GROMACS .gro file of N, CA and C in nm:
model
  405
    1UNK      N    1   2.923   3.342   1.581
    1UNK     CA    2   2.881   3.200   1.601
    1UNK      C    3   2.981   3.061   1.530
    2UNK      N    4   2.989   3.005   1.616
    2UNK     CA    5   3.108   2.891   1.537
    2UNK      C    6   3.008   2.807   1.452
    3UNK      N    7   3.099   2.685   1.380
    3UNK     CA    8   3.017   2.626   1.283
    3UNK      C    9   2.958   2.554   1.386
    4UNK      N   10   2.997   2.455   1.489
    4UNK     CA   11   2.911   2.373   1.580
    4UNK      C   12   2.772   2.437   1.608
    5UNK      N   13   2.759   2.556   1.627
    5UNK     CA   14   2.651   2.568   1.674
    5UNK      C   15   2.562   2.632   1.592
    6UNK      N   16   2.590   2.642   1.461
    6UNK     CA   17   2.478   2.650   1.334
    6UNK      C   18   2.457   2.567   1.318
    7UNK      N   19   2.552   2.433   1.332
    7UNK     CA   20   2.496   2.318   1.260
    7UNK      C   21   2.392   2.278   1.355
    8UNK      N   22   2.386   2.281   1.491
    8UNK     CA   23   2.329   2.269   1.569
    8UNK      C   24   2.209   2.312   1.598
    9UNK      N   25   2.193   2.441   1.550
    9UNK     CA   26   2.094   2.535   1.539
    9UNK      C   27   2.001   2.461   1.412
   10UNK      N   28   2.058   2.428   1.319
   10UNK     CA   29   1.995   2.402   1.200
   10UNK      C   30   1.905   2.232   1.246
   11UNK      N   31   2.005   2.155   1.301
   11UNK     CA   32   1.937   2.058   1.317
   11UNK      C   33   1.820   2.057   1.447
   12UNK      N   34   1.835   2.122   1.547
   12UNK     CA   35   1.734   2.167   1.675
   12UNK      C   36   1.619   2.237   1.622
   13UNK      N   37   1.630   2.351   1.522
   13UNK     CA   38   1.534   2.431   1.476
   13UNK      C   39   1.414   2.330   1.370
   14UNK      N   40   1.468   2.200   1.367
   14UNK     CA   41   1.350   2.117   1.277
   14UNK      C   42   1.381   2.160   1.117
   15UNK      N   43   1.477   2.215   1.081
   15UNK     CA   44   1.505   2.245   0.929
   15UNK      C   45   1.490   2.088   0.859
   16UNK      N   46   1.579   2.013   0.908
   16UNK     CA   47   1.559   1.852   0.835
   16UNK      C   48   1.469   1.789   0.842
   17UNK      N   49   1.380   1.752   0.944
   17UNK     CA   50   1.278   1.695   0.938
   17UNK      C   51   1.175   1.797   0.813
   18UNK      N   52   1.159   1.907   0.827
   18UNK     CA   53   1.096   1.963   0.728
   18UNK      C   54   1.122   1.951   0.598
   19UNK      N   55   1.234   1.949   0.565
   19UNK     CA   56   1.304   1.927   0.434
   19UNK      C   57   1.238   1.779   0.377
   20UNK      N   58   1.246   1.665   0.494
   20UNK     CA   59   1.194   1.546   0.452
   20UNK      C   60   1.078   1.520   0.438
   21UNK      N   61   0.968   1.605   0.546
   21UNK     CA   62   0.811   1.610   0.509
   21UNK      C   63   0.816   1.673   0.373
   22UNK      N   64   0.873   1.753   0.341
   22UNK     CA   65   0.831   1.842   0.206
   22UNK      C   66   0.853   1.755   0.099
   23UNK      N   67   0.960   1.662   0.096
   23UNK     CA   68   1.017   1.615   0.009
   23UNK      C   69   0.916   1.478  -0.011
   24UNK      N   70   0.890   1.435   0.096
   24UNK     CA   71   0.764   1.325   0.076
   24UNK      C   72   0.651   1.366   0.019
   25UNK      N   73   0.592   1.478   0.077
   25UNK     CA   74   0.478   1.499   0.002
   25UNK      C   75   0.505   1.540  -0.156
   26UNK      N   76   0.575   1.585  -0.195
   26UNK     CA   77   0.611   1.633  -0.334
   26UNK      C   78   0.660   1.467  -0.459
   27UNK      N   79   0.726   1.382  -0.342
   27UNK     CA   80   0.711   1.268  -0.411
   27UNK      C   81   0.553   1.210  -0.424
   28UNK      N   82   0.484   1.210  -0.311
   28UNK     CA   83   0.337   1.192  -0.336
   28UNK      C   84   0.266   1.205  -0.451
   29UNK      N   85   0.270   1.370  -0.453
   29UNK     CA   86   0.206   1.419  -0.585
   29UNK      C   87   0.255   1.350  -0.724
   30UNK      N   88   0.409   1.365  -0.717
   30UNK     CA   89   0.469   1.331  -0.858
   30UNK      C   90   0.417   1.183  -0.891
   31UNK      N   91   0.414   1.090  -0.775
   31UNK     CA   92   0.355   0.956  -0.796
   31UNK      C   93   0.208   0.928  -0.833
   32UNK      N   94   0.154   1.038  -0.774
   32UNK     CA   95   0.008   1.021  -0.817
   32UNK      C   96   0.005   1.103  -0.961
   33UNK      N   97   0.087   1.184  -1.005
   33UNK     CA   98   0.069   1.214  -1.160
   33UNK      C   99   0.109   1.149  -1.274
   34UNK      N  100   0.235   1.054  -1.202
   34UNK     CA  101   0.317   0.967  -1.316
   34UNK      C  102   0.193   0.820  -1.304
   35UNK      N  103   0.135   0.781  -1.186
   35UNK     CA  104   0.010   0.696  -1.230
   35UNK      C  105  -0.091   0.752  -1.307
   36UNK      N  106  -0.151   0.851  -1.269
   36UNK     CA  107  -0.257   0.882  -1.353
   36UNK      C  108  -0.179   0.906  -1.508
   37UNK      N  109  -0.079   0.934  -1.544
   37UNK     CA  110  -0.046   0.960  -1.703
   37UNK      C  111  -0.004   0.773  -1.736
   38UNK      N  112   0.011   0.697  -1.657
   38UNK     CA  113   0.048   0.569  -1.694
   38UNK      C  114  -0.099   0.513  -1.734
   39UNK      N  115  -0.176   0.542  -1.636
   39UNK     CA  116  -0.329   0.476  -1.662
   39UNK      C  117  -0.378   0.523  -1.784
   40UNK      N  118  -0.382   0.644  -1.824
   40UNK     CA  119  -0.441   0.711  -1.936
   40UNK      C  120  -0.379   0.631  -2.054
   41UNK      N  121  -0.224   0.646  -2.067
   41UNK     CA  122  -0.150   0.573  -2.203
   41UNK      C  123  -0.199   0.381  -2.159
   42UNK      N  124  -0.251   0.365  -2.063
   42UNK     CA  125  -0.269   0.209  -2.080
   42UNK      C  126  -0.444   0.186  -2.127
   43UNK      N  127  -0.478   0.282  -2.098
   43UNK     CA  128  -0.628   0.302  -2.139
   43UNK      C  129  -0.657   0.330  -2.325
   44UNK      N  130  -0.509   0.429  -2.335
   44UNK     CA  131  -0.545   0.455  -2.475
   44UNK      C  132  -0.481   0.315  -2.561
   45UNK      N  133  -0.391   0.258  -2.506
   45UNK     CA  134  -0.317   0.158  -2.600
   45UNK      C  135  -0.426   0.027  -2.628
   46UNK      N  136  -0.489   0.022  -2.487
   46UNK     CA  137  -0.618  -0.098  -2.511
   46UNK      C  138  -0.698  -0.035  -2.611
   47UNK      N  139  -0.738   0.047  -2.607
   47UNK     CA  140  -0.843   0.121  -2.720
   47UNK      C  141  -0.789   0.111  -2.857
   48UNK      N  142  -0.668   0.123  -2.888
   48UNK     CA  143  -0.636   0.103  -3.019
   48UNK      C  144  -0.587  -0.032  -3.047
   49UNK      N  145  -0.544  -0.117  -2.960
   49UNK     CA  146  -0.511  -0.236  -3.001
   49UNK      C  147  -0.638  -0.332  -3.047
   50UNK      N  148  -0.750  -0.318  -2.965
   50UNK     CA  149  -0.893  -0.419  -3.012
   50UNK      C  150  -1.034  -0.313  -3.008
   51UNK      N  151  -1.094  -0.402  -3.084
   51UNK     CA  152  -1.267  -0.331  -3.082
   51UNK      C  153  -1.314  -0.483  -3.079
   52UNK      N  154  -1.418  -0.454  -2.986
   52UNK     CA  155  -1.506  -0.572  -2.932
   52UNK      C  156  -1.675  -0.530  -2.985
   53UNK      N  157  -1.730  -0.623  -3.084
   53UNK     CA  158  -1.851  -0.622  -3.121
   53UNK      C  159  -1.962  -0.625  -2.989
   54UNK      N  160  -1.918  -0.661  -2.867
   54UNK     CA  161  -1.997  -0.646  -2.766
   54UNK      C  162  -2.029  -0.536  -2.727
   55UNK      N  163  -1.918  -0.426  -2.737
   55UNK     CA  164  -1.954  -0.296  -2.699
   55UNK      C  165  -1.980  -0.202  -2.797
   56UNK      N  166  -2.023  -0.238  -2.909
   56UNK     CA  167  -2.083  -0.157  -3.030
   56UNK      C  168  -2.246  -0.191  -3.034
   57UNK      N  169  -2.340  -0.072  -3.001
   57UNK     CA  170  -2.471  -0.105  -3.025
   57UNK      C  171  -2.498  -0.126  -3.157
   58UNK      N  172  -2.600  -0.205  -3.176
   58UNK     CA  173  -2.681  -0.247  -3.333
   58UNK      C  174  -2.821  -0.226  -3.295
   59UNK      N  175  -2.896  -0.101  -3.301
   59UNK     CA  176  -2.995  -0.079  -3.296
   59UNK      C  177  -3.048  -0.093  -3.164
   60UNK      N  178  -3.190  -0.110  -3.127
   60UNK     CA  179  -3.255  -0.108  -3.025
   60UNK      C  180  -3.252  -0.244  -2.928
   61UNK      N  181  -3.194  -0.204  -2.803
   61UNK     CA  182  -3.169  -0.299  -2.715
   61UNK      C  183  -3.290  -0.281  -2.603
   62UNK      N  184  -3.368  -0.406  -2.614
   62UNK     CA  185  -3.471  -0.418  -2.487
   62UNK      C  186  -3.402  -0.407  -2.343
   63UNK      N  187  -3.461  -0.347  -2.262
   63UNK     CA  188  -3.450  -0.334  -2.109
   63UNK      C  189  -3.420  -0.486  -2.046
   64UNK      N  190  -3.318  -0.500  -1.993
   64UNK     CA  191  -3.255  -0.618  -1.927
   64UNK      C  192  -3.405  -0.651  -1.816
   65UNK      N  193  -3.415  -0.777  -1.806
   65UNK     CA  194  -3.492  -0.809  -1.684
   65UNK      C  195  -3.465  -0.812  -1.573
   66UNK      N  196  -3.551  -0.755  -1.466
   66UNK     CA  197  -3.498  -0.745  -1.311
   66UNK      C  198  -3.439  -0.898  -1.268
   67UNK      N  199  -3.352  -0.884  -1.206
   67UNK     CA  200  -3.303  -1.011  -1.125
   67UNK      C  201  -3.376  -0.999  -1.013
   68UNK      N  202  -3.424  -1.128  -0.961
   68UNK     CA  203  -3.494  -1.148  -0.861
   68UNK      C  204  -3.398  -1.178  -0.736
   69UNK      N  205  -3.409  -1.152  -0.603
   69UNK     CA  206  -3.310  -1.192  -0.546
   69UNK      C  207  -3.310  -1.356  -0.500
   70UNK      N  208  -3.198  -1.403  -0.451
   70UNK     CA  209  -3.188  -1.534  -0.415
   70UNK      C  210  -3.259  -1.555  -0.296
   71UNK      N  211  -3.379  -1.673  -0.315
   71UNK     CA  212  -3.438  -1.699  -0.217
   71UNK      C  213  -3.386  -1.790  -0.129
   72UNK      N  214  -3.261  -1.881  -0.119
   72UNK     CA  215  -3.211  -1.968  -0.038
   72UNK      C  216  -3.138  -1.864   0.058
   73UNK      N  217  -3.125  -1.929   0.184
   73UNK     CA  218  -3.045  -1.878   0.286
   73UNK      C  219  -2.906  -1.876   0.285
   74UNK      N  220  -2.806  -1.776   0.293
   74UNK     CA  221  -2.665  -1.764   0.292
   74UNK      C  222  -2.625  -1.876   0.408
   75UNK      N  223  -2.499  -1.949   0.328
   75UNK     CA  224  -2.432  -2.040   0.446
   75UNK      C  225  -2.319  -1.970   0.458
   76UNK      N  226  -2.250  -1.974   0.592
   76UNK     CA  227  -2.130  -1.948   0.631
   76UNK      C  228  -2.056  -2.063   0.660
   77UNK      N  229  -1.925  -2.058   0.614
   77UNK     CA  230  -1.848  -2.170   0.659
   77UNK      C  231  -1.723  -2.129   0.719
   78UNK      N  232  -1.707  -2.146   0.840
   78UNK     CA  233  -1.603  -2.087   0.957
   78UNK      C  234  -1.494  -2.180   0.933
   79UNK      N  235  -1.369  -2.124   0.922
   79UNK     CA  236  -1.239  -2.259   0.909
   79UNK      C  237  -1.164  -2.200   1.039
   80UNK      N  238  -1.206  -2.295   1.174
   80UNK     CA  239  -1.081  -2.226   1.287
   80UNK      C  240  -0.975  -2.322   1.292
   81UNK      N  241  -0.922  -2.312   1.411
   81UNK     CA  242  -0.744  -2.394   1.424
   81UNK      C  243  -0.803  -2.548   1.415
   82UNK      N  244  -0.932  -2.566   1.466
   82UNK     CA  245  -0.947  -2.743   1.512
   82UNK      C  246  -0.995  -2.789   1.375
   83UNK      N  247  -1.042  -2.723   1.269
   83UNK     CA  248  -1.093  -2.743   1.121
   83UNK      C  249  -0.967  -2.760   1.018
   84UNK      N  250  -0.876  -2.655   1.073
   84UNK     CA  251  -0.761  -2.655   0.981
   84UNK      C  252  -0.678  -2.788   1.035
   85UNK      N  253  -0.661  -2.817   1.152
   85UNK     CA  254  -0.587  -2.956   1.179
   85UNK      C  255  -0.648  -3.068   1.154
   86UNK      N  256  -0.764  -3.069   1.132
   86UNK     CA  257  -0.831  -3.203   1.052
   86UNK      C  258  -0.800  -3.222   0.932
   87UNK      N  259  -0.755  -3.137   0.865
   87UNK     CA  260  -0.720  -3.145   0.726
   87UNK      C  261  -0.857  -3.135   0.609
   88UNK      N  262  -0.913  -3.037   0.647
   88UNK     CA  263  -1.009  -3.012   0.577
   88UNK      C  264  -0.945  -2.913   0.440
   89UNK      N  265  -1.043  -2.878   0.326
   89UNK     CA  266  -0.979  -2.804   0.204
   89UNK      C  267  -0.939  -2.668   0.259
   90UNK      N  268  -1.001  -2.627   0.365
   90UNK     CA  269  -0.933  -2.482   0.390
   90UNK      C  270  -0.795  -2.471   0.519
   91UNK      N  271  -0.713  -2.598   0.502
   91UNK     CA  272  -0.626  -2.614   0.569
   91UNK      C  273  -0.532  -2.492   0.485
   92UNK      N  274  -0.465  -2.498   0.368
   92UNK     CA  275  -0.367  -2.444   0.306
   92UNK      C  276  -0.424  -2.294   0.328
   93UNK      N  277  -0.536  -2.248   0.311
   93UNK     CA  278  -0.584  -2.128   0.302
   93UNK      C  279  -0.574  -2.068   0.459
   94UNK      N  280  -0.622  -2.164   0.531
   94UNK     CA  281  -0.603  -2.086   0.693
   94UNK      C  282  -0.447  -2.043   0.734
   95UNK      N  283  -0.378  -2.154   0.665
   95UNK     CA  284  -0.230  -2.149   0.712
   95UNK      C  285  -0.179  -1.991   0.652
   96UNK      N  286  -0.210  -1.994   0.533
   96UNK     CA  287  -0.182  -1.883   0.441
   96UNK      C  288  -0.179  -1.758   0.479
   97UNK      N  289  -0.326  -1.760   0.527
   97UNK     CA  290  -0.397  -1.627   0.594
   97UNK      C  291  -0.303  -1.588   0.744
   98UNK      N  292  -0.290  -1.663   0.832
   98UNK     CA  293  -0.216  -1.681   0.907
   98UNK      C  294  -0.069  -1.614   0.923
   99UNK      N  295  -0.023  -1.647   0.810
   99UNK     CA  296   0.151  -1.637   0.763
   99UNK      C  297   0.133  -1.481   0.718
  100UNK      N  298   0.047  -1.475   0.652
  100UNK     CA  299   0.079  -1.331   0.572
  100UNK      C  300   0.015  -1.229   0.663
  101UNK      N  301  -0.055  -1.254   0.783
  101UNK     CA  302  -0.075  -1.149   0.882
  101UNK      C  303   0.068  -1.098   0.919
  102UNK      N  304   0.150  -1.230   0.986
  102UNK     CA  305   0.284  -1.204   1.057
  102UNK      C  306   0.365  -1.162   0.926
  103UNK      N  307   0.349  -1.169   0.824
  103UNK     CA  308   0.473  -1.147   0.729
  103UNK      C  309   0.450  -0.993   0.723
  104UNK      N  310   0.319  -0.959   0.720
  104UNK     CA  311   0.285  -0.786   0.719
  104UNK      C  312   0.348  -0.730   0.820
  105UNK      N  313   0.323  -0.785   0.950
  105UNK     CA  314   0.376  -0.728   1.047
  105UNK      C  315   0.519  -0.718   1.075
  106UNK      N  316   0.565  -0.805   1.034
  106UNK     CA  317   0.717  -0.792   0.997
  106UNK      C  318   0.768  -0.717   0.907
  107UNK      N  319   0.730  -0.669   0.793
  107UNK     CA  320   0.775  -0.575   0.715
  107UNK      C  321   0.752  -0.468   0.769
  108UNK      N  322   0.630  -0.408   0.825
  108UNK     CA  323   0.618  -0.300   0.867
  108UNK      C  324   0.699  -0.258   0.995
  109UNK      N  325   0.731  -0.357   1.079
  109UNK     CA  326   0.826  -0.321   1.167
  109UNK      C  327   0.980  -0.309   1.141
  110UNK      N  328   1.019  -0.374   1.016
  110UNK     CA  329   1.145  -0.351   0.982
  110UNK      C  330   1.127  -0.229   0.916
  111UNK      N  331   1.038  -0.151   0.834
  111UNK     CA  332   1.037  -0.053   0.788
  111UNK      C  333   1.050   0.050   0.855
  112UNK      N  334   0.992   0.057   1.016
  112UNK     CA  335   0.985   0.175   1.078
  112UNK      C  336   1.123   0.153   1.157
  113UNK      N  337   1.195   0.046   1.181
  113UNK     CA  338   1.292   0.054   1.238
  113UNK      C  339   1.386   0.118   1.155
  114UNK      N  340   1.396   0.089   1.036
  114UNK     CA  341   1.478   0.138   0.923
  114UNK      C  342   1.458   0.301   0.895
  115UNK      N  343   1.337   0.350   0.931
  115UNK     CA  344   1.315   0.485   0.930
  115UNK      C  345   1.373   0.551   1.056
  116UNK      N  346   1.321   0.479   1.167
  116UNK     CA  347   1.414   0.536   1.269
  116UNK      C  348   1.536   0.558   1.265
  117UNK      N  349   1.599   0.468   1.199
  117UNK     CA  350   1.755   0.442   1.201
  117UNK      C  351   1.822   0.569   1.123
  118UNK      N  352   1.736   0.594   0.998
  118UNK     CA  353   1.762   0.679   0.911
  118UNK      C  354   1.763   0.841   0.952
  119UNK      N  355   1.642   0.867   1.038
  119UNK     CA  356   1.593   0.987   1.081
  119UNK      C  357   1.719   1.025   1.235
  120UNK      N  358   1.746   0.922   1.292
  120UNK     CA  359   1.863   0.933   1.384
  120UNK      C  360   2.001   0.976   1.356
  121UNK      N  361   1.999   0.887   1.229
  121UNK     CA  362   2.173   0.907   1.171
  121UNK      C  363   2.137   1.017   1.114
  122UNK      N  364   2.069   1.082   1.049
  122UNK     CA  365   2.062   1.232   0.989
  122UNK      C  366   2.068   1.330   1.084
  123UNK      N  367   1.997   1.306   1.214
  123UNK     CA  368   1.988   1.417   1.307
  123UNK      C  369   2.127   1.416   1.359
  124UNK      N  370   2.172   1.331   1.393
  124UNK     CA  371   2.323   1.280   1.474
  124UNK      C  372   2.440   1.351   1.383
  125UNK      N  373   2.434   1.351   1.264
  125UNK     CA  374   2.524   1.377   1.169
  125UNK      C  375   2.503   1.530   1.108
  126UNK      N  376   2.380   1.561   1.153
  126UNK     CA  377   2.340   1.723   1.128
  126UNK      C  378   2.426   1.802   1.214
  127UNK      N  379   2.397   1.769   1.357
  127UNK     CA  380   2.436   1.810   1.474
  127UNK      C  381   2.597   1.791   1.499
  128UNK      N  382   2.669   1.702   1.401
  128UNK     CA  383   2.802   1.668   1.424
  128UNK      C  384   2.859   1.638   1.559
  129UNK      N  385   2.760   1.517   1.584
  129UNK     CA  386   2.733   1.441   1.732
  129UNK      C  387   2.789   1.304   1.709
  130UNK      N  388   2.848   1.271   1.795
  130UNK     CA  389   2.883   1.127   1.779
  130UNK      C  390   2.799   1.013   1.805
  131UNK      N  391   2.805   0.872   1.735
  131UNK     CA  392   2.693   0.797   1.762
  131UNK      C  393   2.724   0.697   1.876
  132UNK      N  394   2.646   0.723   1.966
  132UNK     CA  395   2.655   0.629   2.095
  132UNK      C  396   2.547   0.574   2.115
  133UNK      N  397   2.535   0.458   2.180
  133UNK     CA  398   2.397   0.361   2.189
  133UNK      C  399   2.306   0.442   2.287
  134UNK      N  400   2.367   0.547   2.363
  134UNK     CA  401   2.289   0.594   2.463
  134UNK      C  402   2.224   0.724   2.454
  135UNK      N  403   2.274   0.785   2.317
  135UNK     CA  404   2.196   0.894   2.246
  135UNK      C  405   2.097   0.884   2.183
   0.00000   0.00000   0.00000
């Protein structure tokens, strides 16, 4: 077999996506392990630095009295577009919430396009194919 057919076989058999998926799974496991170690070290550091008298028991503690449920009915205040334009206190919060949703959508779209471009470039370079817009 020629060198071109071997590279094409490697690209078409799915070795590259398999390697990328395995790398992502291993990175996920490594990140969870690092986060666990970091959390443990932060807790140790916090315990070393200070002690609180509130956490230490001093003799018998009587049981806490039961909390009665709130008798007043709940009141919900909904902020919609009309109230936001009227200049109420929720104007800034409403605009910020709407902007955040669009910002999150844009970031996710850009990340998806970058991932697709990376996978396409890797697939085409693995097969030693030329880059053309119709491929």
